Tab-separated table of N, CA and C in Angstrom:
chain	number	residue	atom	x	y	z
J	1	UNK	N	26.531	-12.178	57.547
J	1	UNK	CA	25.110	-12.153	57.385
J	1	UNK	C	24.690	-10.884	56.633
J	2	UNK	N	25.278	-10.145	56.858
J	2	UNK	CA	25.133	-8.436	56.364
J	2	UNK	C	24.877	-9.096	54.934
J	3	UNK	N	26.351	-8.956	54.212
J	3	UNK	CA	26.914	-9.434	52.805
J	3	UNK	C	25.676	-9.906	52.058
J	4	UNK	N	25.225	-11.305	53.196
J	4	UNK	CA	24.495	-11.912	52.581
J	4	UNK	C	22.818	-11.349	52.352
J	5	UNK	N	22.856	-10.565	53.224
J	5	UNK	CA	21.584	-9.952	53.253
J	5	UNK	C	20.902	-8.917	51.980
J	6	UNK	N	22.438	-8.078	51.827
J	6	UNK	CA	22.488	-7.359	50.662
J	6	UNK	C	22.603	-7.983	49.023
J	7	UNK	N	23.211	-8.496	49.188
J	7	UNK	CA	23.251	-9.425	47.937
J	7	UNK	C	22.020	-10.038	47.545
J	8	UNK	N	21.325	-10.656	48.714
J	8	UNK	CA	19.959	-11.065	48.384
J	8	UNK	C	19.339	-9.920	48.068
J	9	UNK	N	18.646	-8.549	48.758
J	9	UNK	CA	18.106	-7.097	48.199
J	9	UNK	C	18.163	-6.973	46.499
J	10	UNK	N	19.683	-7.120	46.346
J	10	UNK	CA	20.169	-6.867	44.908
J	10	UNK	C	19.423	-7.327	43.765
J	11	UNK	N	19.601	-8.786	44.501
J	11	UNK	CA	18.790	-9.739	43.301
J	11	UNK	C	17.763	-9.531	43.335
J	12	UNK	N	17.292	-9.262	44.514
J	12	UNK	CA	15.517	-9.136	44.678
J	12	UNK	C	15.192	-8.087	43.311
J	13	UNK	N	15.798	-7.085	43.660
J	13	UNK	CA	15.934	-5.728	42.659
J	13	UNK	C	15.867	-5.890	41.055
J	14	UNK	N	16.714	-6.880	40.932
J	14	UNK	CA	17.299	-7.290	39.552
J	14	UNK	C	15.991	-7.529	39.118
J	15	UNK	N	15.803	-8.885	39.846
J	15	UNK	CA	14.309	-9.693	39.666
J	15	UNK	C	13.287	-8.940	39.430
J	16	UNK	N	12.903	-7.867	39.933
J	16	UNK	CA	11.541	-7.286	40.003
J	16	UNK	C	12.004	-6.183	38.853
J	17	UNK	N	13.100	-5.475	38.845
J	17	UNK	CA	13.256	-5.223	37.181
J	17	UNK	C	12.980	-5.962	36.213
J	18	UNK	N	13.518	-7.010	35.956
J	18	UNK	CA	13.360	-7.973	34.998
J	18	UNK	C	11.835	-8.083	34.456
J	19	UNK	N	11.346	-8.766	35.705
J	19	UNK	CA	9.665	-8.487	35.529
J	19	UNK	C	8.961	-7.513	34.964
J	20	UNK	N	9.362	-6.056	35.615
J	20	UNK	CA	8.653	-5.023	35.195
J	20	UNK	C	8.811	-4.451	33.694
J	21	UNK	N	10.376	-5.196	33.522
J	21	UNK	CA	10.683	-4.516	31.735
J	21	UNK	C	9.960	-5.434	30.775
J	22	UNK	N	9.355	-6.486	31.693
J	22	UNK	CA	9.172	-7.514	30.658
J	22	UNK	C	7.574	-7.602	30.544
J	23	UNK	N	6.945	-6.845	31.617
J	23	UNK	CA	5.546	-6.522	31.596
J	23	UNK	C	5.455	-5.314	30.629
J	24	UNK	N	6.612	-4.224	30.810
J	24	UNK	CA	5.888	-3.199	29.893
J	24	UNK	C	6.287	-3.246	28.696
J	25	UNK	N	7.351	-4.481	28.106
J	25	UNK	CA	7.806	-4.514	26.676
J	25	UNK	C	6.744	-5.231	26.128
J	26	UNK	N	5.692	-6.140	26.893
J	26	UNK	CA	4.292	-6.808	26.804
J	26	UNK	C	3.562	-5.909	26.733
J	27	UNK	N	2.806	-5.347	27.169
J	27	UNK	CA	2.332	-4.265	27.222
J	27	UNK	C	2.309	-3.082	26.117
J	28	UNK	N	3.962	-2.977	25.904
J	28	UNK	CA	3.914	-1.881	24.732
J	28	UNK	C	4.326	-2.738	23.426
J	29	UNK	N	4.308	-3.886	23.155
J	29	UNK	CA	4.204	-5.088	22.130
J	29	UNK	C	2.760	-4.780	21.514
J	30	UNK	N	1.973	-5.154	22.039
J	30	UNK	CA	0.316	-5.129	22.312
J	30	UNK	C	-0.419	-3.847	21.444
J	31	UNK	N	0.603	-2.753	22.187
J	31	UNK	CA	-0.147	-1.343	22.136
J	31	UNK	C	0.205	-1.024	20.734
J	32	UNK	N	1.462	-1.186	20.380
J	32	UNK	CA	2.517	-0.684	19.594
J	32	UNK	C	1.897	-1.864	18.251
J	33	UNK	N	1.673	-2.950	18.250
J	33	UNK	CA	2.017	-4.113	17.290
J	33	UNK	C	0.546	-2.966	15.910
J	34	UNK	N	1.208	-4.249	15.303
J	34	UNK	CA	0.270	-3.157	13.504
J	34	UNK	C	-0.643	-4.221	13.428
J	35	UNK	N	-1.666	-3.962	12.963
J	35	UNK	CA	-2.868	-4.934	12.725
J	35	UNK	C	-2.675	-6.498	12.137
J	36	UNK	N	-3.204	-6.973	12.889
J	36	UNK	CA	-3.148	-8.611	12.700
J	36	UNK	C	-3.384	-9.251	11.082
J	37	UNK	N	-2.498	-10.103	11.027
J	37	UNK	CA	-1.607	-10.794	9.814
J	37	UNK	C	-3.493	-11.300	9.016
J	38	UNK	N	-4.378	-11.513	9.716
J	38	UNK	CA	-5.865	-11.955	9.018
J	38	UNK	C	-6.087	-10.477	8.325
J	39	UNK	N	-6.191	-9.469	8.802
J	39	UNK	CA	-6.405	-8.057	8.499
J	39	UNK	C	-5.924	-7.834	7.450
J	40	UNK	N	-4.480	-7.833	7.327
J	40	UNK	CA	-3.244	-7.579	6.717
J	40	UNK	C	-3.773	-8.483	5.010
J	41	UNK	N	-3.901	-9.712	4.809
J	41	UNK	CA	-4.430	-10.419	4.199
J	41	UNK	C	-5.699	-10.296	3.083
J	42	UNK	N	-6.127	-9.610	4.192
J	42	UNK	CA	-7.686	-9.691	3.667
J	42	UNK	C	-7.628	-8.448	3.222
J	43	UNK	N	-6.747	-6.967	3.450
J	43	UNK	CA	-6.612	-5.940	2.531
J	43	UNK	C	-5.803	-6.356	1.244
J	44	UNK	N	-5.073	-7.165	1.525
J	44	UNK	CA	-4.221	-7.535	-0.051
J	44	UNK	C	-5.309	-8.173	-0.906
J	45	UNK	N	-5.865	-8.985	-0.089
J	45	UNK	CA	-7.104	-9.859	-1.572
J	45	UNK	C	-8.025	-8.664	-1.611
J	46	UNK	N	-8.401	-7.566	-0.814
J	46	UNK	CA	-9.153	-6.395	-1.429
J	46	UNK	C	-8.927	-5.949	-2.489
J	47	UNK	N	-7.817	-5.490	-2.206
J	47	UNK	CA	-7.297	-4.182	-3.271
J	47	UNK	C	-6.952	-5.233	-4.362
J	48	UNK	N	-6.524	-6.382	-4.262
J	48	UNK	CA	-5.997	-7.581	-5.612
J	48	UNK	C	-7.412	-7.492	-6.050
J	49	UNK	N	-8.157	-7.885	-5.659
J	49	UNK	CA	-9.904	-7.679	-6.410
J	49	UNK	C	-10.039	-6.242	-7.128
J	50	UNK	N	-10.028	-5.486	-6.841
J	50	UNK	CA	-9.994	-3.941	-7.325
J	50	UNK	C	-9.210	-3.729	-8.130
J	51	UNK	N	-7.613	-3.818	-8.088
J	51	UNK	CA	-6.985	-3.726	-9.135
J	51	UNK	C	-7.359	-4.921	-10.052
J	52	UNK	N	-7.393	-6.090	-10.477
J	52	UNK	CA	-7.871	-6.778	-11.133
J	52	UNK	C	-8.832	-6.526	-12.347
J	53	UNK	N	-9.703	-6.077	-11.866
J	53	UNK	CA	-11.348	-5.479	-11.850
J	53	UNK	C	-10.216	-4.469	-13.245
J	54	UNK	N	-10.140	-3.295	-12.640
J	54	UNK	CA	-9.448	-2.152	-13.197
J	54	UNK	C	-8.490	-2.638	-14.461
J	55	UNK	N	-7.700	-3.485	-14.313
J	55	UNK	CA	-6.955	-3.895	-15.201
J	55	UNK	C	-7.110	-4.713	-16.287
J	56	UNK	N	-8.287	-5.304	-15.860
J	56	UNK	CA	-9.036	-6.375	-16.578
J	56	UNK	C	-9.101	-6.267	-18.723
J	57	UNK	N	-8.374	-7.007	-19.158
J	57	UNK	CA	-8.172	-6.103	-20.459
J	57	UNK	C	-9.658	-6.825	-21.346
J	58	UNK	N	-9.756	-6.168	-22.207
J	58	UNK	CA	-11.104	-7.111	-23.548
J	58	UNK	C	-10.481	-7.931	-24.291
J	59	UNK	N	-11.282	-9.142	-24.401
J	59	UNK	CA	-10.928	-10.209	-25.260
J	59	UNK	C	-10.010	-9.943	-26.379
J	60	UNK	N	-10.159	-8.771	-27.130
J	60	UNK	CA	-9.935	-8.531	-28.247
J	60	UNK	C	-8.303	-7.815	-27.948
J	61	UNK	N	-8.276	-7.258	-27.115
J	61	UNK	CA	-7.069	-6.229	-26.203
J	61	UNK	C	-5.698	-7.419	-25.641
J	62	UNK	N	-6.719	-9.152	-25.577
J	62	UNK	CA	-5.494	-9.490	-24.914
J	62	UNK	C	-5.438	-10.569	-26.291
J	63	UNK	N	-6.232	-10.662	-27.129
J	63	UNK	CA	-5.718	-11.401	-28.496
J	63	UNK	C	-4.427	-10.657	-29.093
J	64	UNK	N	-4.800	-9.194	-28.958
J	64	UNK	CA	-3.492	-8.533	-29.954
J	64	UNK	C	-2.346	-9.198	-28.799
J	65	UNK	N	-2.936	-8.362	-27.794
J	65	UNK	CA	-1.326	-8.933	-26.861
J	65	UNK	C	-0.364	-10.063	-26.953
J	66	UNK	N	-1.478	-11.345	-27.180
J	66	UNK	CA	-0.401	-12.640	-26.693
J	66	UNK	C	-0.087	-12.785	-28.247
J	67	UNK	N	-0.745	-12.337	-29.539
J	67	UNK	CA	-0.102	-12.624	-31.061
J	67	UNK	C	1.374	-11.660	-31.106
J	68	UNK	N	1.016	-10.239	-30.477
J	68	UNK	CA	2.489	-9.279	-30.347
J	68	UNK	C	3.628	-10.229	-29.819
J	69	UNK	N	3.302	-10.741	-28.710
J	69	UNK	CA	4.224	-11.151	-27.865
J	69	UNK	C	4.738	-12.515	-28.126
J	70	UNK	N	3.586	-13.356	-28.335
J	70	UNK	CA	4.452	-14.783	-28.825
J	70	UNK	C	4.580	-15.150	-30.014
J	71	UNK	N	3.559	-14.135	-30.970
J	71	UNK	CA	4.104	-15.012	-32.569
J	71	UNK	C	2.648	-14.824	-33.058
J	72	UNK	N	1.686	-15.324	-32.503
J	72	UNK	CA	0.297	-16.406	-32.915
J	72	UNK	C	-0.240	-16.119	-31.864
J	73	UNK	N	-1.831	-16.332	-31.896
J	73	UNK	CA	-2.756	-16.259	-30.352
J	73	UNK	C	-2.837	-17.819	-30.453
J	74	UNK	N	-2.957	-18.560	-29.170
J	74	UNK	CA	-2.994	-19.617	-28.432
J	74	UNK	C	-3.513	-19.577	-27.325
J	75	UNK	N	-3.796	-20.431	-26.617
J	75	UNK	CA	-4.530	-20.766	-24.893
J	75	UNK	C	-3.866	-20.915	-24.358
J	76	UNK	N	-2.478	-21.587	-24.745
J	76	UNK	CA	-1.222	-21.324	-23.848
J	76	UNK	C	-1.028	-20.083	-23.756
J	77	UNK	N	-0.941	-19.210	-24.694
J	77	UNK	CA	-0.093	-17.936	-24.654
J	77	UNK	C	-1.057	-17.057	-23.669
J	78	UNK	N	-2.393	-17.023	-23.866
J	78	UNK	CA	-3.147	-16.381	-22.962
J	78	UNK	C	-3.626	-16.622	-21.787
J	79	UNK	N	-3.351	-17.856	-21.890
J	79	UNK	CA	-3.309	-18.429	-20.013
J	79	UNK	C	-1.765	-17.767	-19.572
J	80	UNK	N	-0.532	-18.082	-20.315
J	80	UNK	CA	0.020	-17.319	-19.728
J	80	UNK	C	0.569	-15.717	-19.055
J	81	UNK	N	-0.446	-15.090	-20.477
J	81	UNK	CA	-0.004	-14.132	-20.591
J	81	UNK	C	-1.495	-13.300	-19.002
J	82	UNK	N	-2.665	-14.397	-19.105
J	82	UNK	CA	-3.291	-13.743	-17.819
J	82	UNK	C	-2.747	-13.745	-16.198
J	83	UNK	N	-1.986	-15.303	-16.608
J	83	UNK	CA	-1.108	-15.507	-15.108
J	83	UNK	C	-0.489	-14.300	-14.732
J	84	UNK	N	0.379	-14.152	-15.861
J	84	UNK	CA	1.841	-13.170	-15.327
J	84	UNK	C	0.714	-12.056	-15.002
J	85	UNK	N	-0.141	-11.337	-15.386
J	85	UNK	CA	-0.966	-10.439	-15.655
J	85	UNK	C	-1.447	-9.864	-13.722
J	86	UNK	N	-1.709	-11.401	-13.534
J	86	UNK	CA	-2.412	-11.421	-12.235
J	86	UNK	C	-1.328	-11.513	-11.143
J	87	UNK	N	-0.087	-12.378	-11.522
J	87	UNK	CA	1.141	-11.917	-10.492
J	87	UNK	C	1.448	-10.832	-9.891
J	88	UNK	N	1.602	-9.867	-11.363
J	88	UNK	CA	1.924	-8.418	-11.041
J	88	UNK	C	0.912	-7.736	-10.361
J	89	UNK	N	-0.475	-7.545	-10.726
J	89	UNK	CA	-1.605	-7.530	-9.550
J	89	UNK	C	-1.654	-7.725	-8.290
J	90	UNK	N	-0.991	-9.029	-8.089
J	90	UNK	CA	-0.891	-9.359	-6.436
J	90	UNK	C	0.176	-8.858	-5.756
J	91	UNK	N	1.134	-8.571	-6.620
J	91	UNK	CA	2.455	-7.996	-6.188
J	91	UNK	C	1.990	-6.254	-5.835
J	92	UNK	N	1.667	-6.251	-6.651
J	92	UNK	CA	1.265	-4.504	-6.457
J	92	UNK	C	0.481	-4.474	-5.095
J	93	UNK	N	-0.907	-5.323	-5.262
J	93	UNK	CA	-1.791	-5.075	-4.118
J	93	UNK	C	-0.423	-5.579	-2.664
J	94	UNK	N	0.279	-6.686	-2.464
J	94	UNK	CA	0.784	-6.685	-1.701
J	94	UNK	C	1.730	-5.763	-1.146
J	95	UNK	N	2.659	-4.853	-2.164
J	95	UNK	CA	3.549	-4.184	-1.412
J	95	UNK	C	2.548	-2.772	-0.994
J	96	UNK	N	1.752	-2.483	-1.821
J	96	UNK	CA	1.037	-1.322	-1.694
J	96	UNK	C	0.650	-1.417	-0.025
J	97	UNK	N	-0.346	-2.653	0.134
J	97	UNK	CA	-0.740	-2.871	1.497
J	97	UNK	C	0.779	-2.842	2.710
J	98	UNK	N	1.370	-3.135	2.603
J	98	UNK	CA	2.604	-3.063	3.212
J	98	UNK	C	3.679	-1.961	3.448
J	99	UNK	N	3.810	-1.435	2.381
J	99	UNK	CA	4.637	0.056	2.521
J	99	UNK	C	3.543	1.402	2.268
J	100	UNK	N	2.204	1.075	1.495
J	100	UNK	CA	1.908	2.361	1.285
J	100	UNK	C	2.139	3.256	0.382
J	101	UNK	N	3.456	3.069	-0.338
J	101	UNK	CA	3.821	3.799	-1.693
J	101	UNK	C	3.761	2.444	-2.865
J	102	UNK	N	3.728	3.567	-3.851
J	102	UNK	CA	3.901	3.097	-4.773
J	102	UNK	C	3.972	3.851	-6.117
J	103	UNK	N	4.713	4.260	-7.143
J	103	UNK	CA	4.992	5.241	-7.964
J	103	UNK	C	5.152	4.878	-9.338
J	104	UNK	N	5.285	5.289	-10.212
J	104	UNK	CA	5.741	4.357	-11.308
J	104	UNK	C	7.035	3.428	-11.840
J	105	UNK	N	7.854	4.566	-11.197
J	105	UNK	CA	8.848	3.427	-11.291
J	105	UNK	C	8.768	2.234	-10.280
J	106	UNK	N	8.306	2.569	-9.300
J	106	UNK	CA	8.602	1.314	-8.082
J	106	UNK	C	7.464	0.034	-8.897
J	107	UNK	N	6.023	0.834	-9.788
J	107	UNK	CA	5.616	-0.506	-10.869
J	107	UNK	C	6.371	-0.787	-11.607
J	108	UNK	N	7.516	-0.187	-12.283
J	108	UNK	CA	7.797	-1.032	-13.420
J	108	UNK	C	8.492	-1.769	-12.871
J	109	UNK	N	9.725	-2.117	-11.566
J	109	UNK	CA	10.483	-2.793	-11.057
J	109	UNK	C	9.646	-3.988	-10.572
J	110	UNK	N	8.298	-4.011	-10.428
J	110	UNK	CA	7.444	-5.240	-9.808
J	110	UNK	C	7.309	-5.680	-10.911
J	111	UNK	N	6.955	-4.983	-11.942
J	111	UNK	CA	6.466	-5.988	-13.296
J	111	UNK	C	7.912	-6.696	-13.796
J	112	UNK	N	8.719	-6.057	-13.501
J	112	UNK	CA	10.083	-6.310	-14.021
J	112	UNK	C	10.486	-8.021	-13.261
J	113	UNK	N	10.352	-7.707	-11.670
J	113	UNK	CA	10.367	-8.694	-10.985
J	113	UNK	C	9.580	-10.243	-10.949
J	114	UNK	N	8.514	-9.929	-11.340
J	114	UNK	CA	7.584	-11.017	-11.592
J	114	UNK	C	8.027	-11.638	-12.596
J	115	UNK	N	8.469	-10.867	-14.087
J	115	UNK	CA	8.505	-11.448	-15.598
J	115	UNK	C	9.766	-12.106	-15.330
J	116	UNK	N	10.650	-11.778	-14.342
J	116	UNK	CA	12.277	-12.682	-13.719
J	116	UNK	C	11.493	-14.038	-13.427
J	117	UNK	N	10.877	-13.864	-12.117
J	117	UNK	CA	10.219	-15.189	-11.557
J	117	UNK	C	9.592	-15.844	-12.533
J	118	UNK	N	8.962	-15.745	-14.009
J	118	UNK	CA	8.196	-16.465	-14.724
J	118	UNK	C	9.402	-16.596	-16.175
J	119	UNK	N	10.375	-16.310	-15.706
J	119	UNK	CA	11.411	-16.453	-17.097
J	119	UNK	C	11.618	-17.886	-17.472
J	120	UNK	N	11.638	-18.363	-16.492
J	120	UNK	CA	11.710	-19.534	-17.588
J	120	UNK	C	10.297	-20.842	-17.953
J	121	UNK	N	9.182	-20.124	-17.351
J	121	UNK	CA	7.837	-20.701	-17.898
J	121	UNK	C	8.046	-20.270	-19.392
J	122	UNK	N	8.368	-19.017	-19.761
J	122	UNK	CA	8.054	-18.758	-20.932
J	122	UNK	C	8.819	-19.040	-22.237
J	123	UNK	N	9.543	-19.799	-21.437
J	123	UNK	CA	10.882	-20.702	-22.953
J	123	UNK	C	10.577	-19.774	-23.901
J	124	UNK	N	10.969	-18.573	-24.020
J	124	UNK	CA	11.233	-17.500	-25.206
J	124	UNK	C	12.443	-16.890	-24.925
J	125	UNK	N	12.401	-15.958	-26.022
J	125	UNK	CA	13.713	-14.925	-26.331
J	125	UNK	C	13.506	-13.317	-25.523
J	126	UNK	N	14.433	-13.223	-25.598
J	126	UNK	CA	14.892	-11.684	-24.830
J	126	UNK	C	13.615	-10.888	-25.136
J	127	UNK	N	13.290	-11.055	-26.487
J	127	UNK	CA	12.294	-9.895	-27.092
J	127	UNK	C	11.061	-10.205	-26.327
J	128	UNK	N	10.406	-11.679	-26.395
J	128	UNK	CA	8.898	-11.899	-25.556
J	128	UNK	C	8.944	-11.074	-24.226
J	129	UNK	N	10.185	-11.126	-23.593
J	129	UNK	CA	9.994	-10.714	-21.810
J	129	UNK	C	10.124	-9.276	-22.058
J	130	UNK	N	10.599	-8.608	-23.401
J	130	UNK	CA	10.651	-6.797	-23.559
J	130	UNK	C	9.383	-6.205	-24.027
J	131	UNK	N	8.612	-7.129	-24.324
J	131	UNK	CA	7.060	-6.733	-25.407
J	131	UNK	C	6.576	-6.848	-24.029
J	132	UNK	N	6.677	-8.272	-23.078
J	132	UNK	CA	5.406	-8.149	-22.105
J	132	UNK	C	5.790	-7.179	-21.070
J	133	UNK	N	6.702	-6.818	-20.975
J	133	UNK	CA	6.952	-5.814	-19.830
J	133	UNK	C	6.429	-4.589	-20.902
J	134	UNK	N	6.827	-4.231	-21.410
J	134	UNK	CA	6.235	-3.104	-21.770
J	134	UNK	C	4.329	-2.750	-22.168
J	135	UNK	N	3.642	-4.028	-22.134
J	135	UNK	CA	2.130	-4.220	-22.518
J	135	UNK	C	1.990	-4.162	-21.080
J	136	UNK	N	2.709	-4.885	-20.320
J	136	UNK	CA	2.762	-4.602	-18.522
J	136	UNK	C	2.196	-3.310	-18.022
J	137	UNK	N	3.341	-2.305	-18.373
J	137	UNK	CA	3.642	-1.385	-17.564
J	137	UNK	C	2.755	-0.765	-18.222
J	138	UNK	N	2.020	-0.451	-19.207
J	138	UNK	CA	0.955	0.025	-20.012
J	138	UNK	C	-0.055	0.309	-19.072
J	139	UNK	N	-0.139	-0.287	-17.856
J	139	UNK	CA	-1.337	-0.467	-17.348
J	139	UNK	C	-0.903	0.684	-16.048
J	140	UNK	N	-0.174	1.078	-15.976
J	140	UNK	CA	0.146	2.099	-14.680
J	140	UNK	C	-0.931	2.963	-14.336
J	141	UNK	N	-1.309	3.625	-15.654
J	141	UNK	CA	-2.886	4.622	-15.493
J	141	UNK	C	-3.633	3.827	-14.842
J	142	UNK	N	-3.895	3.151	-15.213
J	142	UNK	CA	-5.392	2.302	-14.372
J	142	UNK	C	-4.364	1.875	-13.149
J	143	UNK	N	-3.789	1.210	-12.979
J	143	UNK	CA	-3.092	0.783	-11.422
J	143	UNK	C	-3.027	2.008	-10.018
J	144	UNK	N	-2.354	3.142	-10.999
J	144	UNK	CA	-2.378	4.682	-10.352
J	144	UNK	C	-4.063	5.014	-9.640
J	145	UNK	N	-5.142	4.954	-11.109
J	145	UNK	CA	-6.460	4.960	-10.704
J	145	UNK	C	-7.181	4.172	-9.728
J	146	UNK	N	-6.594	2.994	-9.453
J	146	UNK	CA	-7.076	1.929	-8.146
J	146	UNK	C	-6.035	2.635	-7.301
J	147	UNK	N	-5.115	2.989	-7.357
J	147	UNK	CA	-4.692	2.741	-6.032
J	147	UNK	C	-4.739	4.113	-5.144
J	148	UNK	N	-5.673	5.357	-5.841
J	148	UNK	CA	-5.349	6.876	-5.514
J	148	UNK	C	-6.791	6.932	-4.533
């Protein structure tokens, strides 16, 4: 009866540990957790509005661009060339909101990254994806200026 008496204590013990680590890992979940994923969100479409805004080039600024880059100005070329434009925008506003840094090189590796993900929308040559990264990264001053 002893044996059994103790053995039961034990578990009792176990048990009410269990509980208590699992109330204060709740507890410090709660206390500890980083602002909710709506929050989180709604600063990325902020700052994506702001940088946007900032980056925003003139009619005339993104005619030279898409004739440099693809040959000729077109509505293809400048729809595409605003897409990729706005990728890198969201990319920026997103990691910015998320890590907090951001430097120039860590932009040119996002612009770098995006023009990967859109490589093969742009059925071109080596040279189109070296002109737009570089009209890209052009924009760091103003990106630096939103984001300081």
């Amino acid at each position: 009866w002893f044996y059994f008496y103790m053995t039961k204590q034990k578990n009792k013990k176990w048990l009410m540990a269990g509980v208590l680590g699992t109330l204060a890992g709740a507890v410090g979940g709660l206390l500890l957790a980083p602002q909710s994923g709506k929050k989180t969100r709604q600063q990325i479409a902020n700052l994506n509005a702001d940088l946007s805004l900032k980056t925003k080039d003139k009619a005339s600024e993104t005619e030279k661009v898409v004739k440099d880059v693809f040959g000729k100005y077109s509505n293809e070329g400048k729809t595409k060339y605003v897409e990729i434009k706005k990728a890198v925008v969201s990319k920026v506003a997103a990691v910015k909101t998320a890590s907090g840094k951001i430097d120039k090189n860590k932009y040119g590796q996002l612009v770098d990254e995006v023009l990967v993900s859109f490589k093969n929308d742009l059925k071109s040559n080596k040279n189109t994806i070296s002109k737009l990264s570089e009209y890209l990264k052009k924009d760091w001053d103003k990106i630096k200026e939103s984001l300081s």
